[in-house]
Structure formats: structure tokens, C-alpha cells
Short mmCIF file of C-alpha atoms in Angstrom, two decimals:
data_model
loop_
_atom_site.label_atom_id
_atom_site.label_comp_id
_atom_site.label_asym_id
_atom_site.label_seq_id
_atom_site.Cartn_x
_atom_site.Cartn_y
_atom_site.Cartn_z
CA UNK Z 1 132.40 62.97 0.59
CA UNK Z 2 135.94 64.66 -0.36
CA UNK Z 3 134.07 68.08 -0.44
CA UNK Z 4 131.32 69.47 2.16
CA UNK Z 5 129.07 71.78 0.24
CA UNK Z 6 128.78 75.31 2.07
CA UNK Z 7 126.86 78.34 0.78
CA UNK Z 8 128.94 81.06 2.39
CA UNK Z 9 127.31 85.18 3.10
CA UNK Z 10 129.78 87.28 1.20
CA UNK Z 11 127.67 90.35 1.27
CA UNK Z 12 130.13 93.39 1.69
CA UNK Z 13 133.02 90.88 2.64
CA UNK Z 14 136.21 91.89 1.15
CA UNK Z 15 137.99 89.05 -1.48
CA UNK Z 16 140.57 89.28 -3.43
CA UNK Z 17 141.54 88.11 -6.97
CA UNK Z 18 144.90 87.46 -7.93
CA UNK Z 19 144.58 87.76 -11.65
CA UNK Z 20 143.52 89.69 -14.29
CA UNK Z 21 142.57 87.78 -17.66
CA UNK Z 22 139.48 85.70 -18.58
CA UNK Z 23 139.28 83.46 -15.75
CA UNK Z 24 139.34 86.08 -13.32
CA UNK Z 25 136.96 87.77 -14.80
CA UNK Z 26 134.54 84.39 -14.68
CA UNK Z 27 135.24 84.44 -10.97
CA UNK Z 28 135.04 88.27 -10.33
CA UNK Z 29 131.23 88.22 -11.64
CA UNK Z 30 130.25 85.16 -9.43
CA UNK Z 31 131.74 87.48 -6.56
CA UNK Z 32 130.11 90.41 -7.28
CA UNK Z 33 126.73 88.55 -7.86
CA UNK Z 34 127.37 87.61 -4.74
CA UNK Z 35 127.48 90.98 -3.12
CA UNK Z 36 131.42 90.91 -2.63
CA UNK Z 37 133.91 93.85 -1.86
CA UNK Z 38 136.24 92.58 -4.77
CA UNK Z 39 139.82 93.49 -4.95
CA UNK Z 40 141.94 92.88 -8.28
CA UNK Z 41 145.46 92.12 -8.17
CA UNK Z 42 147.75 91.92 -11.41
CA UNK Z 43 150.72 93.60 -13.21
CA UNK Z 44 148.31 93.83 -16.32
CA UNK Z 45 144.55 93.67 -15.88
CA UNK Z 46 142.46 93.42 -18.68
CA UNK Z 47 139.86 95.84 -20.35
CA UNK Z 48 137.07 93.39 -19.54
CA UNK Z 49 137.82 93.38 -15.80
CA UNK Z 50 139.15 97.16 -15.59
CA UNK Z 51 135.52 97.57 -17.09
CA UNK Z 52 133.73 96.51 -13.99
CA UNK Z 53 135.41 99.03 -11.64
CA UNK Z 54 133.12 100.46 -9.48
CA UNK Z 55 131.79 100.27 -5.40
CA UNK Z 56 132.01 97.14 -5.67
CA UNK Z 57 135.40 96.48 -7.62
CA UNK Z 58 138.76 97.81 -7.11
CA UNK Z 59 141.63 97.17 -9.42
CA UNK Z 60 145.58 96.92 -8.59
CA UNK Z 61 148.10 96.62 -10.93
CA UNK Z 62 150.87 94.88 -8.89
CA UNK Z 63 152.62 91.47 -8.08
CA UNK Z 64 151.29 89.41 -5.35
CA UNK Z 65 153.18 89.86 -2.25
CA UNK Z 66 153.23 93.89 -2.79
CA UNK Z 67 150.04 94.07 -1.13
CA UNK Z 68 148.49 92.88 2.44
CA UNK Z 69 146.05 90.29 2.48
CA UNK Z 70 145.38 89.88 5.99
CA UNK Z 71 141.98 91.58 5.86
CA UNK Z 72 140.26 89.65 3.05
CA UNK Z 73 138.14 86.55 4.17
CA UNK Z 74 138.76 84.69 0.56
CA UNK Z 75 141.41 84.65 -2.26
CA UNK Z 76 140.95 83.15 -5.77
CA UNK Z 77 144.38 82.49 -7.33
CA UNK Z 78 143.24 82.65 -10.97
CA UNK Z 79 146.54 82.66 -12.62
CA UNK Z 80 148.38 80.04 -15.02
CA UNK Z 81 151.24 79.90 -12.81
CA UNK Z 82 151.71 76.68 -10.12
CA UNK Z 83 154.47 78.87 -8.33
CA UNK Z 84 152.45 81.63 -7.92
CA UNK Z 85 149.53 79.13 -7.17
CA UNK Z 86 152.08 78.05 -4.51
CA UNK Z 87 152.72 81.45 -3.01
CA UNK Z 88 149.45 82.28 -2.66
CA UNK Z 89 148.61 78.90 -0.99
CA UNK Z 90 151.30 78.91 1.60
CA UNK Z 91 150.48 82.85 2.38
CA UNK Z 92 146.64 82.75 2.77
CA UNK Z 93 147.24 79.40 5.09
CA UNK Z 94 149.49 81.47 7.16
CA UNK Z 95 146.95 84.04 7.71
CA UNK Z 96 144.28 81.54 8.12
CA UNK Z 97 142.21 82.60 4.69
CA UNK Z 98 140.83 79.96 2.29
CA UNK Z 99 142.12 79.98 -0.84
CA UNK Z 100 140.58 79.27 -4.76
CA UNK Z 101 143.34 78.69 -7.31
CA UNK Z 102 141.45 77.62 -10.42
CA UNK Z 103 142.68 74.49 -12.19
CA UNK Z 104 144.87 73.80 -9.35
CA UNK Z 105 142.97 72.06 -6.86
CA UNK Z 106 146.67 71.57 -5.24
CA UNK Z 107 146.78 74.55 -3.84
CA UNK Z 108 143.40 75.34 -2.77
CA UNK Z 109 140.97 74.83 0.07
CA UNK Z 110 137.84 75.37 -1.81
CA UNK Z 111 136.39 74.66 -4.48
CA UNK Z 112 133.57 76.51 -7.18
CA UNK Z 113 130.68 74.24 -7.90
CA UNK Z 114 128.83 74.24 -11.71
CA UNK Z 115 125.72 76.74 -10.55
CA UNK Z 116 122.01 76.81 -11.25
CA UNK Z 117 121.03 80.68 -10.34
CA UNK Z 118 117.44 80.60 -9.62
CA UNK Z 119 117.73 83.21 -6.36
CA UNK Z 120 117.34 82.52 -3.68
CA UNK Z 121 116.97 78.99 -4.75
CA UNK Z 122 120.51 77.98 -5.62
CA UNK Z 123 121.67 74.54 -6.76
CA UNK Z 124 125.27 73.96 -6.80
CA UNK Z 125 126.67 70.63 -8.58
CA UNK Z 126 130.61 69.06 -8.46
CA UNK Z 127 132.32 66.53 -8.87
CA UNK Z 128 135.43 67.66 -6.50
CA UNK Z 129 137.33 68.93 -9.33
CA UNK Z 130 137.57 65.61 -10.99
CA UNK Z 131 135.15 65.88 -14.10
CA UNK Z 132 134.17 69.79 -14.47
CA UNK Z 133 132.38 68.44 -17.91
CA UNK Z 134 130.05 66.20 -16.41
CA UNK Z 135 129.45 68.19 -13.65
CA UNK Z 136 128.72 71.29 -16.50
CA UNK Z 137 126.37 68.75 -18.46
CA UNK Z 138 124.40 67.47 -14.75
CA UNK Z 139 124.25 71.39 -14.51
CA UNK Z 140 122.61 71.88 -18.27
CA UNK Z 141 119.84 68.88 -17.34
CA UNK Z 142 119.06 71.18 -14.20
CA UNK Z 143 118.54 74.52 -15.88
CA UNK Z 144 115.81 72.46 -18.08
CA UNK Z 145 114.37 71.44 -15.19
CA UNK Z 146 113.63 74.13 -12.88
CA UNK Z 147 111.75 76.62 -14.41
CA UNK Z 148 112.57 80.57 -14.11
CA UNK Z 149 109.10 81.18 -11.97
CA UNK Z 150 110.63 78.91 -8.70
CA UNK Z 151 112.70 82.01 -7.95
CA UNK Z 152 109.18 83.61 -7.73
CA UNK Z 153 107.81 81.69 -5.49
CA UNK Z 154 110.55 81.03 -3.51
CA UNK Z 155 110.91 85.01 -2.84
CA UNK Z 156 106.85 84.73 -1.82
CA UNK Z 157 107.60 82.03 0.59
CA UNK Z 158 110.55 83.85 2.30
CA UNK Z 159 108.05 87.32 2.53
CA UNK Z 160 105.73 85.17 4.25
CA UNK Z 161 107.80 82.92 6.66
CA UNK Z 162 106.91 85.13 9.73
CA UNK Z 163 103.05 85.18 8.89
CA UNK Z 164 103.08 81.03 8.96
CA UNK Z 165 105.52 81.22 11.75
CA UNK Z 166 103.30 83.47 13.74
CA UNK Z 167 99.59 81.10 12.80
CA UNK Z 168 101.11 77.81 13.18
CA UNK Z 169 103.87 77.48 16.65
CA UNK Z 170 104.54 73.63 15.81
CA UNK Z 171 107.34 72.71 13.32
CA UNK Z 172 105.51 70.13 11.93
CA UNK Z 173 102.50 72.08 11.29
CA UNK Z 174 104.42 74.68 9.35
CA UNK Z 175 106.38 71.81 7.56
CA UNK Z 176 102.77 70.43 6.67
CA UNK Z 177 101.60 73.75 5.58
CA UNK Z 178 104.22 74.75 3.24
CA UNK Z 179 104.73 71.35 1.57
CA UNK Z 180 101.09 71.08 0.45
CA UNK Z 181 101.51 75.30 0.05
CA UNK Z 182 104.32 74.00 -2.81
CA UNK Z 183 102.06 71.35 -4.23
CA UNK Z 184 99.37 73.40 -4.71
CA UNK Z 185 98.96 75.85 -7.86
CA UNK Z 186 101.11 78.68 -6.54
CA UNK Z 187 103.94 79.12 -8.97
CA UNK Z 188 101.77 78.80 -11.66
CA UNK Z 189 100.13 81.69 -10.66
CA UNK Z 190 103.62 83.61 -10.02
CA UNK Z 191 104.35 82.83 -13.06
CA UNK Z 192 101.41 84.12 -15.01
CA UNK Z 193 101.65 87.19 -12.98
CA UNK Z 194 98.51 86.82 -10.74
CA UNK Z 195 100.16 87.99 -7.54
CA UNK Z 196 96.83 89.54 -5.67
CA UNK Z 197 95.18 86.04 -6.31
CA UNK Z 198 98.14 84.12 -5.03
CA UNK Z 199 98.09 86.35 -1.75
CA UNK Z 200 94.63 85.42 -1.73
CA UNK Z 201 95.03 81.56 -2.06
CA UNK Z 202 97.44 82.17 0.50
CA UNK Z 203 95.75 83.41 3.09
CA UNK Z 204 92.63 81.18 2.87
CA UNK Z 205 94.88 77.96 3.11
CA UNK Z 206 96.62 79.15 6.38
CA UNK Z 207 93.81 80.63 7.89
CA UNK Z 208 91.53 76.75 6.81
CA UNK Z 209 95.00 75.02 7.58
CA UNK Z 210 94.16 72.01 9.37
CA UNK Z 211 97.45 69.65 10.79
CA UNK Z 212 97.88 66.34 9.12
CA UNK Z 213 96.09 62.98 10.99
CA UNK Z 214 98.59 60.51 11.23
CA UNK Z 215 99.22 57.78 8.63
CA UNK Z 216 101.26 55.18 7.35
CA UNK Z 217 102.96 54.67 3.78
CA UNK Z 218 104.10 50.83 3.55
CA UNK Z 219 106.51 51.34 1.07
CA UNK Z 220 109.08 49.05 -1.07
CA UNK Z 221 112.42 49.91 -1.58
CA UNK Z 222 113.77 47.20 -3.87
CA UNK Z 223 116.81 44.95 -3.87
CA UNK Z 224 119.08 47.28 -3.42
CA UNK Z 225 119.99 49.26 -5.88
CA UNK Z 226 118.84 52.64 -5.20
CA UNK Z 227 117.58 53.56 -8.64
CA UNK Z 228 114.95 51.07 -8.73
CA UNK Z 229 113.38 52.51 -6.07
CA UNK Z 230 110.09 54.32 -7.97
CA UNK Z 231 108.59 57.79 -8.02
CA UNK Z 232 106.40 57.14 -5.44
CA UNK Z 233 108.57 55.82 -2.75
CA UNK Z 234 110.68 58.44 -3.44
CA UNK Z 235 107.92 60.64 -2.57
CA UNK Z 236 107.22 59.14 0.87
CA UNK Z 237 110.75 58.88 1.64
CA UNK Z 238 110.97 62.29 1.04
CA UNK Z 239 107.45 63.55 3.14
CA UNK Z 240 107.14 61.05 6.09
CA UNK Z 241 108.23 62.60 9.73
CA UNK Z 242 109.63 58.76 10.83
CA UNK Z 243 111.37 56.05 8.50
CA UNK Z 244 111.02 52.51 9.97
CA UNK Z 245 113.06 50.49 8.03
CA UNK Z 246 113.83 46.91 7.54
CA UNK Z 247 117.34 45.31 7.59
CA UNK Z 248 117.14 44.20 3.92
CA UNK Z 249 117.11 47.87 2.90
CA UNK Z 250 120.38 49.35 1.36
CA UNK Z 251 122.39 52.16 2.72
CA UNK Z 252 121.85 53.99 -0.76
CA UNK Z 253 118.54 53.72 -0.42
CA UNK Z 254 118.44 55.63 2.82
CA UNK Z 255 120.20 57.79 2.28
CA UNK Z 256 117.41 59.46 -0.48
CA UNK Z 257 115.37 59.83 2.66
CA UNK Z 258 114.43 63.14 3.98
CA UNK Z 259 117.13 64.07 6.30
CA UNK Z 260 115.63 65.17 9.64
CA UNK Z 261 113.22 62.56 9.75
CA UNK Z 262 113.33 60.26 13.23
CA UNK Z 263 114.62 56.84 11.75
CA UNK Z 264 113.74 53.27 13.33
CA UNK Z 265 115.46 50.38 12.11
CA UNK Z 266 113.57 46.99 12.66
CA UNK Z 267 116.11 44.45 11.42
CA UNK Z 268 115.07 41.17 11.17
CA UNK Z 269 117.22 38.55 10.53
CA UNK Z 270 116.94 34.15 10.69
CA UNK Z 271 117.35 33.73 14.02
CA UNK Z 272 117.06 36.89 15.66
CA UNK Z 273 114.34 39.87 15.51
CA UNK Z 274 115.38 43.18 16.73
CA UNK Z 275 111.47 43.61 17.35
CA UNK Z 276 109.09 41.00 17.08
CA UNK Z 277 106.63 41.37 14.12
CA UNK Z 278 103.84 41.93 16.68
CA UNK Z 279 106.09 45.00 18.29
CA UNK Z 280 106.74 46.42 14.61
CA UNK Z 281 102.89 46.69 14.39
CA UNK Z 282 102.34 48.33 16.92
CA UNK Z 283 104.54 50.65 17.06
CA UNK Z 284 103.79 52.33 13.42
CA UNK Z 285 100.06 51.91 15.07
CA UNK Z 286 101.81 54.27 17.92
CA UNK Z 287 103.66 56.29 15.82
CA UNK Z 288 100.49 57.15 13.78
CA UNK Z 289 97.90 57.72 16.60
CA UNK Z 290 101.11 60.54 17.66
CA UNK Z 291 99.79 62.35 14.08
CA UNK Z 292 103.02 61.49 12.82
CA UNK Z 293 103.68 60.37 8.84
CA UNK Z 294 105.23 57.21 8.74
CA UNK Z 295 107.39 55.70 6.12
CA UNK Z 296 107.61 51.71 6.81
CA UNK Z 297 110.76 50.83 4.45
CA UNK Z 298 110.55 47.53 3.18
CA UNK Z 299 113.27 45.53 1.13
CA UNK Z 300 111.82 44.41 -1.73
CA UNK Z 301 107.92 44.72 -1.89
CA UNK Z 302 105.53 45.30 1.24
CA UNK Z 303 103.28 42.32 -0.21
CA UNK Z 304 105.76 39.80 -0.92
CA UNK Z 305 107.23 38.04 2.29
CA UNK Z 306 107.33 41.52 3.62
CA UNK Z 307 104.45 41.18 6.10
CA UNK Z 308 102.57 44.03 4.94
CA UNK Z 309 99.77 42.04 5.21
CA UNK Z 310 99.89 41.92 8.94
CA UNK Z 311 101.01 45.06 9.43
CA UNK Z 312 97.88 46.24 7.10
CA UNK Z 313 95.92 44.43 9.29
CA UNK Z 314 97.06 46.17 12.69
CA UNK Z 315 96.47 49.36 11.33
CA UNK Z 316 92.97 48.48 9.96
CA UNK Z 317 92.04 47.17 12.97
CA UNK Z 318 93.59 50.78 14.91
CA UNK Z 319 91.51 52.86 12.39
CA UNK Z 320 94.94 54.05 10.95
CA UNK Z 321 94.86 55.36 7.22
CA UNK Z 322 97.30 53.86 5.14
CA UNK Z 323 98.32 53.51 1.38
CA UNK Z 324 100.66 50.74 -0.22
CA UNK Z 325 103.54 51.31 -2.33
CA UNK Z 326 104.92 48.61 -4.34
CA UNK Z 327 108.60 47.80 -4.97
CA UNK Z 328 110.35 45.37 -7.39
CA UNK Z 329 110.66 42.26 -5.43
CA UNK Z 330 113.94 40.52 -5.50
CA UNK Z 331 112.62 37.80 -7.43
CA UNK Z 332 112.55 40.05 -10.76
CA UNK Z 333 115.25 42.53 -9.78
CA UNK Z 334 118.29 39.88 -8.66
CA UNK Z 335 117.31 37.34 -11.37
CA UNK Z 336 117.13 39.94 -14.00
CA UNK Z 337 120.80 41.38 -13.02
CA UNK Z 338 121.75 37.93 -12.48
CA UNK Z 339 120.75 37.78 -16.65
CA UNK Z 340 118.13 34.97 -15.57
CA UNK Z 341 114.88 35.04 -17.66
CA UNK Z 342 112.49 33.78 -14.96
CA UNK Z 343 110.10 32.43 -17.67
CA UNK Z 344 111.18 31.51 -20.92
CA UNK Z 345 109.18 29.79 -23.36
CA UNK Z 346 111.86 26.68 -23.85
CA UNK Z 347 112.57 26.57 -20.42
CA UNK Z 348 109.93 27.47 -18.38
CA UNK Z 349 106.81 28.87 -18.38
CA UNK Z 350 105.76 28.88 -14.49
CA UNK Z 351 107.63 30.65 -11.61
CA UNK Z 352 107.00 30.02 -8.20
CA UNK Z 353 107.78 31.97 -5.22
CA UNK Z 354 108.58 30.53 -2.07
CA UNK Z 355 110.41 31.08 1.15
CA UNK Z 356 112.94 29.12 3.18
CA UNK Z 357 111.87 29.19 7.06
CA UNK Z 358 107.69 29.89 7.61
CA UNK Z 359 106.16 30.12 11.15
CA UNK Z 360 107.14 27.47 13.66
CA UNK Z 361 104.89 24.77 13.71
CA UNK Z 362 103.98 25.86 10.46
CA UNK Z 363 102.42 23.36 7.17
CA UNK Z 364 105.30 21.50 5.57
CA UNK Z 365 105.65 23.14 1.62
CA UNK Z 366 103.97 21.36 -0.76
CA UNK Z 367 106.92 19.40 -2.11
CA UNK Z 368 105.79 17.84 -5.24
CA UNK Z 369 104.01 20.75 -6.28
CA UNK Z 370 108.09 22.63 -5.94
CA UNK Z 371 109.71 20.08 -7.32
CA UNK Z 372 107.82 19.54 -10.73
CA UNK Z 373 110.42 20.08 -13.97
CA UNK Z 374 110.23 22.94 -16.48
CA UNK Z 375 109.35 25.62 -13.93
CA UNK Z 376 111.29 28.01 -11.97
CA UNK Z 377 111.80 28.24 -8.46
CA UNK Z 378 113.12 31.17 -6.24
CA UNK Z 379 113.74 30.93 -3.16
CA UNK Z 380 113.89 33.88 -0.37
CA UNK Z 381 115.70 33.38 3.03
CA UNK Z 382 116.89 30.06 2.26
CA UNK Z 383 120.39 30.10 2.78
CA UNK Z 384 119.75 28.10 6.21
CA UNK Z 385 117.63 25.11 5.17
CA UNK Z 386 119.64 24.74 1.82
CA UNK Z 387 119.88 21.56 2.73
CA UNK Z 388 116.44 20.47 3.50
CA UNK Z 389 115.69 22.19 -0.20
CA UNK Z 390 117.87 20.24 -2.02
CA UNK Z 391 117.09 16.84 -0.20
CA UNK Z 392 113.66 16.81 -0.49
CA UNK Z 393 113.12 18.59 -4.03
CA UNK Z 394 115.34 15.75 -5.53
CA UNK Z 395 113.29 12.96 -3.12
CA UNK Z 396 110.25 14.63 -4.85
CA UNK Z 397 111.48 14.26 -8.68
CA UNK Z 398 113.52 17.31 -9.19
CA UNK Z 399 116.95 16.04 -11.26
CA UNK Z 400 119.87 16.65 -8.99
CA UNK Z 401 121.67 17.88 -12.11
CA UNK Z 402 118.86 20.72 -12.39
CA UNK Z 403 120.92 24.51 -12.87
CA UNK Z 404 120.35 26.29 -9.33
CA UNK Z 405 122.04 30.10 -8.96
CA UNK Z 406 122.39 31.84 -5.71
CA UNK Z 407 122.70 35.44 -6.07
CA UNK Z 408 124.14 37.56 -3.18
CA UNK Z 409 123.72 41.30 -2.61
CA UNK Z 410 121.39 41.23 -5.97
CA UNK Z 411 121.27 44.65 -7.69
CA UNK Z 412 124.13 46.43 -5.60
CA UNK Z 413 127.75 46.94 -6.71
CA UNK Z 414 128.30 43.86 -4.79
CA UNK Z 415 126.59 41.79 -6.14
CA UNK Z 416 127.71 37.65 -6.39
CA UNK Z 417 126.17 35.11 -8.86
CA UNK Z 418 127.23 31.53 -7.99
CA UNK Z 419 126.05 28.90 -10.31
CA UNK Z 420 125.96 24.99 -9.82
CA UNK Z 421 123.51 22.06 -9.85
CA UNK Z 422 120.85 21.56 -6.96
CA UNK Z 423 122.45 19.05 -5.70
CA UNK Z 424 125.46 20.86 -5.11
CA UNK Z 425 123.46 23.63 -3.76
CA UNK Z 426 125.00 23.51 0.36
CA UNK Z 427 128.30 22.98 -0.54
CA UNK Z 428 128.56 25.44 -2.73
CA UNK Z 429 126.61 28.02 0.04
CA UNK Z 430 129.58 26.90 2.44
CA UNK Z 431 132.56 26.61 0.16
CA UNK Z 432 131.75 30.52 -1.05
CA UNK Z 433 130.60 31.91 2.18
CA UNK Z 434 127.28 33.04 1.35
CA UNK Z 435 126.14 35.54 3.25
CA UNK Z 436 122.44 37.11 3.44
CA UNK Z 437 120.38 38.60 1.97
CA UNK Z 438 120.82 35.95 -1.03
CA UNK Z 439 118.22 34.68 -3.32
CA UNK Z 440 118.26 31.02 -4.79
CA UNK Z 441 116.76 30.24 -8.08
CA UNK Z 442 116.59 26.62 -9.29
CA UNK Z 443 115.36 26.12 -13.12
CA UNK Z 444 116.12 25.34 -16.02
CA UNK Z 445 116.79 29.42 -16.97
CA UNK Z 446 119.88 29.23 -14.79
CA UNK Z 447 121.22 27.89 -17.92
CA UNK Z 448 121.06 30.96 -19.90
CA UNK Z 449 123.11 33.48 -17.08
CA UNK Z 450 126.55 32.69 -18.57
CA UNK Z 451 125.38 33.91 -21.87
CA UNK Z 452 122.92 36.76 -20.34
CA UNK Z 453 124.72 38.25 -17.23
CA UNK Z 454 125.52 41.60 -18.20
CA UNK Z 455 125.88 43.15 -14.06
CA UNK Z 456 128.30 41.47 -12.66
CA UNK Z 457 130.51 38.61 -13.18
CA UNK Z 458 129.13 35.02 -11.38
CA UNK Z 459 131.10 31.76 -10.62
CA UNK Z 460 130.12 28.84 -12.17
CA UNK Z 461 130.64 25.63 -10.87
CA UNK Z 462 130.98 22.01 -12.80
CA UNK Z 463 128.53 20.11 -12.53
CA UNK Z 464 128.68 16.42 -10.80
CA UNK Z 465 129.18 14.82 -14.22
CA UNK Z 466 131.03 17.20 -15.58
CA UNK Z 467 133.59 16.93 -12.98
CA UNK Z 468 133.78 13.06 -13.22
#
């Protein structure tokens, strides 16, 4: 982050402008929205800005360094000149006052964001200087989508915060009431102008206001890339009071999360389990039975060698509510950004999911049934027994010369595609390092990625024959 967004008070703080033209005059109205004490310096000062004179606006005609600025608490330099820029700069740092110089993010500490004005909801978007367009057109998409009557109820929720305050002493409670208060059909009826019934709705929910009962949202967050997370996880990201989240999921994705939620991470990795499956359980059961919301982060999807079977199982058998939200597993999401068709109708037209390590002790995989031809195979955690894979799937009639991809990192900026034959598959884990998570595919349709792969660039390998 090169910038740290800050929404500063400037209500009947004194700030001066160095500049009198059409820029300034940009900047002077943003000020005196503001509530600002504005001071104009400039040998020549337009009409435009002389035109706003009043308690609020003073103008100087003079060069900078004929007056004192050690009583203003922010300066805009809005002139076209880097040496004045440069003045300005190295005075206000003496006196310890942040500086603006417009178009000359040199000498400035601060910066003005593109602004959606929806008081006292206020979004500010920027890009640190770096693209003022495309922070202008983010900006534009904004305006369309928050509509005039949030400032409404915005203002009604800020008249009210010491009622809800005063009914409800628990944070939580109050956070319960006002998001379902926000959800509900409030603004609607702001903005058709029925205030008495709004009061009215008002008033009836906090006085029938009962606190949420704890539950759980299972909830899958994908491969990795955060933008195939759906609506809906979003949602429960977003609502839940704790996050307890699984190794596999992504730094982007968490950090879409609500911000002052508790958050648990689980990891589980071959070999070594930060918390036992049976300890995960229960402690969402705990969490829960605390009246807490609980988002339990998956990579991937809950259903799909997540364990949010047993998991749903626990908190059926606690009498905890619960709701399931799918995510794309990485089955579809790394093969498709690998540009692998997982079915293809000269290729293949079965897929078959299976994972690399089960339960100790547990049945030995139906071999024959994995190794048939003219399907495809992927493979989760099975970077470990690679070997066993490759051994027994060729015992069982796979073609050692069969395509086989292992895709690293799937979906994120990281992402590695490493392409071979089966039987090359653990040498080629070792030579490249593979690292989890990483998903192997083995099929025919590994054929089509160097023609398909439109993510990221992948490393293909010659096969056996070809390299004799």
C-alpha cells in the first residue's frame, strides 16, 4: 500500500492554496465542501475563485514566501511551476504541514483521491497518482452504483446511533441489529419519502430485536484467485464474527474478509495438521454454541476433499444450524487456466476425481477402474505418492506415454503448468521443485494446453520417445 487512506476533520481548520487559476479553484471547492477556513495565495487570482470570497474564503494577491504559513494545518501547491512546487515542499516540511502540489506527486505528502459524495457516506478511489483516468472511470462505475437515497439513510442511522446504543449494550448485538436494519426495506422508504413509517419500522425492529443464535457458513473460496470467489461467499466473509480458514486459502482471498472479525487458521498440510480434523469440528461446534457466526474458509469447495462432510456431521449432531456454500473446486478452476478441457469429445468423455493420501489403513484405490484410457484423471494432494501413481496406473494399463500436467499455485499470478508423460511424472515433480498446493491431471486433454493455455506460460517436457 504506497498510500494509507485517511478522511481528515477540516471543519473551521485553516488551509491554504497557493494558486489562483482552474485547478485551484477544483481544489478550493473540495475544501470548502469540506468546511475549510480557505486562504488564497497568488499574484493574479482569477474571477472564478475571487467569486467565492466570503467567511469561508479569503483571497491574497501575493508571491509565496510574502506570507506566514505556520498556522495552516494543510497547503495545496496548485501551480504549474516545479520550483515553486519545490519551495513550497521544503517550507511546509520545515514547519511540519502536509503539503498537496497537484500533478507533482514529488513534492507532496498527500494525495486527493477520485470522490463519490454521498454524505456522510464517502467513497474515495486512487491509484497513488499513477493512473488518475482509471481511477476517474472506477469512480464513474461507483456513482451508478450507489444510489442518491444511501445518504438518506445513512443520516437516519447516525440520528439513531445513541437509541440502539442505549437498547442493545453488546457490540455484537448492535452489529446484528443494524446489518439486518440495512437489509431490510429502509432506504426504500427514505427514498420515497415515507419518513414517519420508517421511524416506525424502526422502532418495532429494536424494540422485537432478538440477538443472532450461533451458526456456521461452510464456505468455498476457490483456487486461489480471489475473483472466483462467488456472491455468496463474499457475503459470509463479509457477516461472520470468526473466519476459520484452511491453509489452501489465498492471501487475496482473505483479505475480502470483514476486517475485525477473530480469524483461526487450521492449516493442514501432508504430514502435519495444525489441528486434527476431529479438533476443527469441534471447535466451530464451540464457536457456535458461544452465539458466534462462523465463516469455515475452505480452499476449493467444502464438499470436495474438503471434509465438509464431517464437519456437517459434528454440527448436526451439536444441533448447530448451518448452510453450505459452494466454491469452484480446483479441478475446474486450475485445469481451465491451465487451458485443459477436462472432457472433450475426442479425448475424453469421463473425469474422475481422486486424491493422493486417504485415511491410514484406508481401501487401496480402485486401480483399474483409474487407469482405463480415454478418460481424465485429476489428482489432489498427490505430489507425495507421485510415484506410487505412476507405477501402478501404468501396471494397470495406463500407456506410460499418456500426457500428465501438474499445475502449481492454479489460478494465482503464480501459477506453474509443467507438462510431460506419466511416466515421467516424479522426476519431473523433483527436477522442478514442485511445491503444494499442486494439482495433477493425467489424460489425453493434456494434449491440447500448449495450444489452449491462455494464463500463464507452462513447461513442457519431451516425451521418452521424443527424446530418444
Amino acid at each position: 500500500m504506497d498510500f494509507l487512506p485517511i478522511f481528515t476533520q477540516l471543519q473551521q481548520q485553516p488551509v491554504l492554496v497557493v494558486g489562483g487559476g482552474a485547478v485551484a479553484y477544483r481544489k478550493i471547492q473540495l475544501l470548502l465542501a469540506a468546511g475549510a477556513q480557505v486562504t488564497v495565495l497568488a499574484k493574479r487570482i482569477s474571477t472564478e475563485v475571487q467569486a467565492l470570497q466570503g467567511d469561508q474564503l479569503t483571497c491574497i494577491e501575493a508571491a509565496f514566501g510574502e506570507h506566514s504559513i505556520a498556522h495552516y494545518k494543510l497547503i495545496i501547491a496548485a501551480t504549474d511551476k516545479p520550483a515553486v512546487n519545490a519551495d513550497i515542499f521544503q517550507a511546509a516540511n520545515a514547519a511540519n504541514i502536509w503539503v498537496n502540489a497537484v500533478d507533482d506527486p514529488e513534492h507532496g505528502n498527500f494525495i486527493f483521491p477520485a470522490i463519490v459524495d454521498r454524505s456522510p457516506i464517502v467513497v474515495a478511489i486512487s491509484s497513488g497518482g499513477n493512473a488518475p483516468v482509471l481511477a476517474r472511470r472506477l469512480r464513474e462505475r461507483i456513482e451508478q452504483l450507489l444510489p442518491q437515497s444511501v445518504s438518506l439513510i445513512a443520516r437516519f442511522a447516525a440520528e439513531c446511533r445513541h437509541r440502539v446504543k442505549a437498547a442493545l449494550p453488546s457490540i455484537s448485538e448492535r452489529r446484528d441489529f443494524w446489518e439486518r436494519w440495512f437489509a431490510g426495506p429502509a432506504q426504500q422508504l427514505l427514498a420515497a419519502g415515507k419518513t414517519k413509517q420508517t421511524e416506525q419500522l424502526f422502532q418495532q425492529q429494536l424494540q422485537d430485536f432478538v440477538p443472532n443464535q450461533g451458526e456456521v457458513w461452510l464456505v468455498g473460496a476457490g483456487p486461489g484467485d480471489p475473483e472466483l470467489l462467488t456472491i455468496k461467499a463474499m457475503q459470509c466473509m463479509q457477516q461472520a464474527d470468526v473466519l476459520v480458514y484452511d491453509g489452501l486459502v489465498s492471501a487475496d482471498v482473505l483479505a475480502l474478509a470483514r476486517r475485525d472479525a477473530e480469524r483461526i487458521c487450521v492449516a493442514k498440510q501432508a504430514g502435519f495438521h495444525s489441528l486434527p480434523q476431529d479438533e476443527i469440528n469441534a471447535l466451530i461446534v464451540r464457536l457456535a454454541q458461544q452465539g458466534k457466526r462462523v465463516c469455515r474458509l475452505k480452499g476449493g469447495d467444502p464438499f470436495i476433499y474438503g471434509r465438509g462432510g464431517e464437519e456437517c456431521e459434528a454440527l448436526v449432531a451439536a444441533g448447530i444450524r448451518y448452510s453450505v456454500v459452494p466454491g469452484v473446486t480446483a479441478a475446474a478452476g486450475c485445469a481451465a487456466y491451465a487451458g485443459i478441457p477436462l472432457t472433450h469429445r475426442d479425448y475424453a468423455q469421463t473425469v474422475q476425481l481422486v486424491t493422493g493420501h486417504c485415511r491410514a489403513n484406508g481401501d487401496e484405490p480402485d486401480w483399474p477402474s483409474l487407469a482405463k484410457a480415454r478418460q481424465t484423471l485429476v489428482v489432489y494432494m498427490g505430489l507425495i505418492n507421485s510415484g506410487t501413481l505412476s507405477q501402478q496406473l501404468i501396471a494397470h494399463g495406463r500407456s506410460g506415454d499418456t500426457p500428465v500436467a501438474i499445475i502449481e499455485n492454479g489460478t494465482r499470478p503464480e501459477q506453474r503448468t509443467i507438462t510431460g508423460t506419466l511416466a515421467q511424472l516424479p522426476e519431473l515433480i523433483a527436477e522442478h521443485q514442485v511445491k503444494s498446493p499442486a494439482l495433477i491431471i493425467v489424460g489425453e486433454v493434456v494434449a491440447l494446453a500448449p495450444n489452449l493455455h491462455w494464463f500463464q506460460t507452462f513447461v513442457a517436457e519431451p516425451s521418452a520417445s521424443q527424446a530418444a
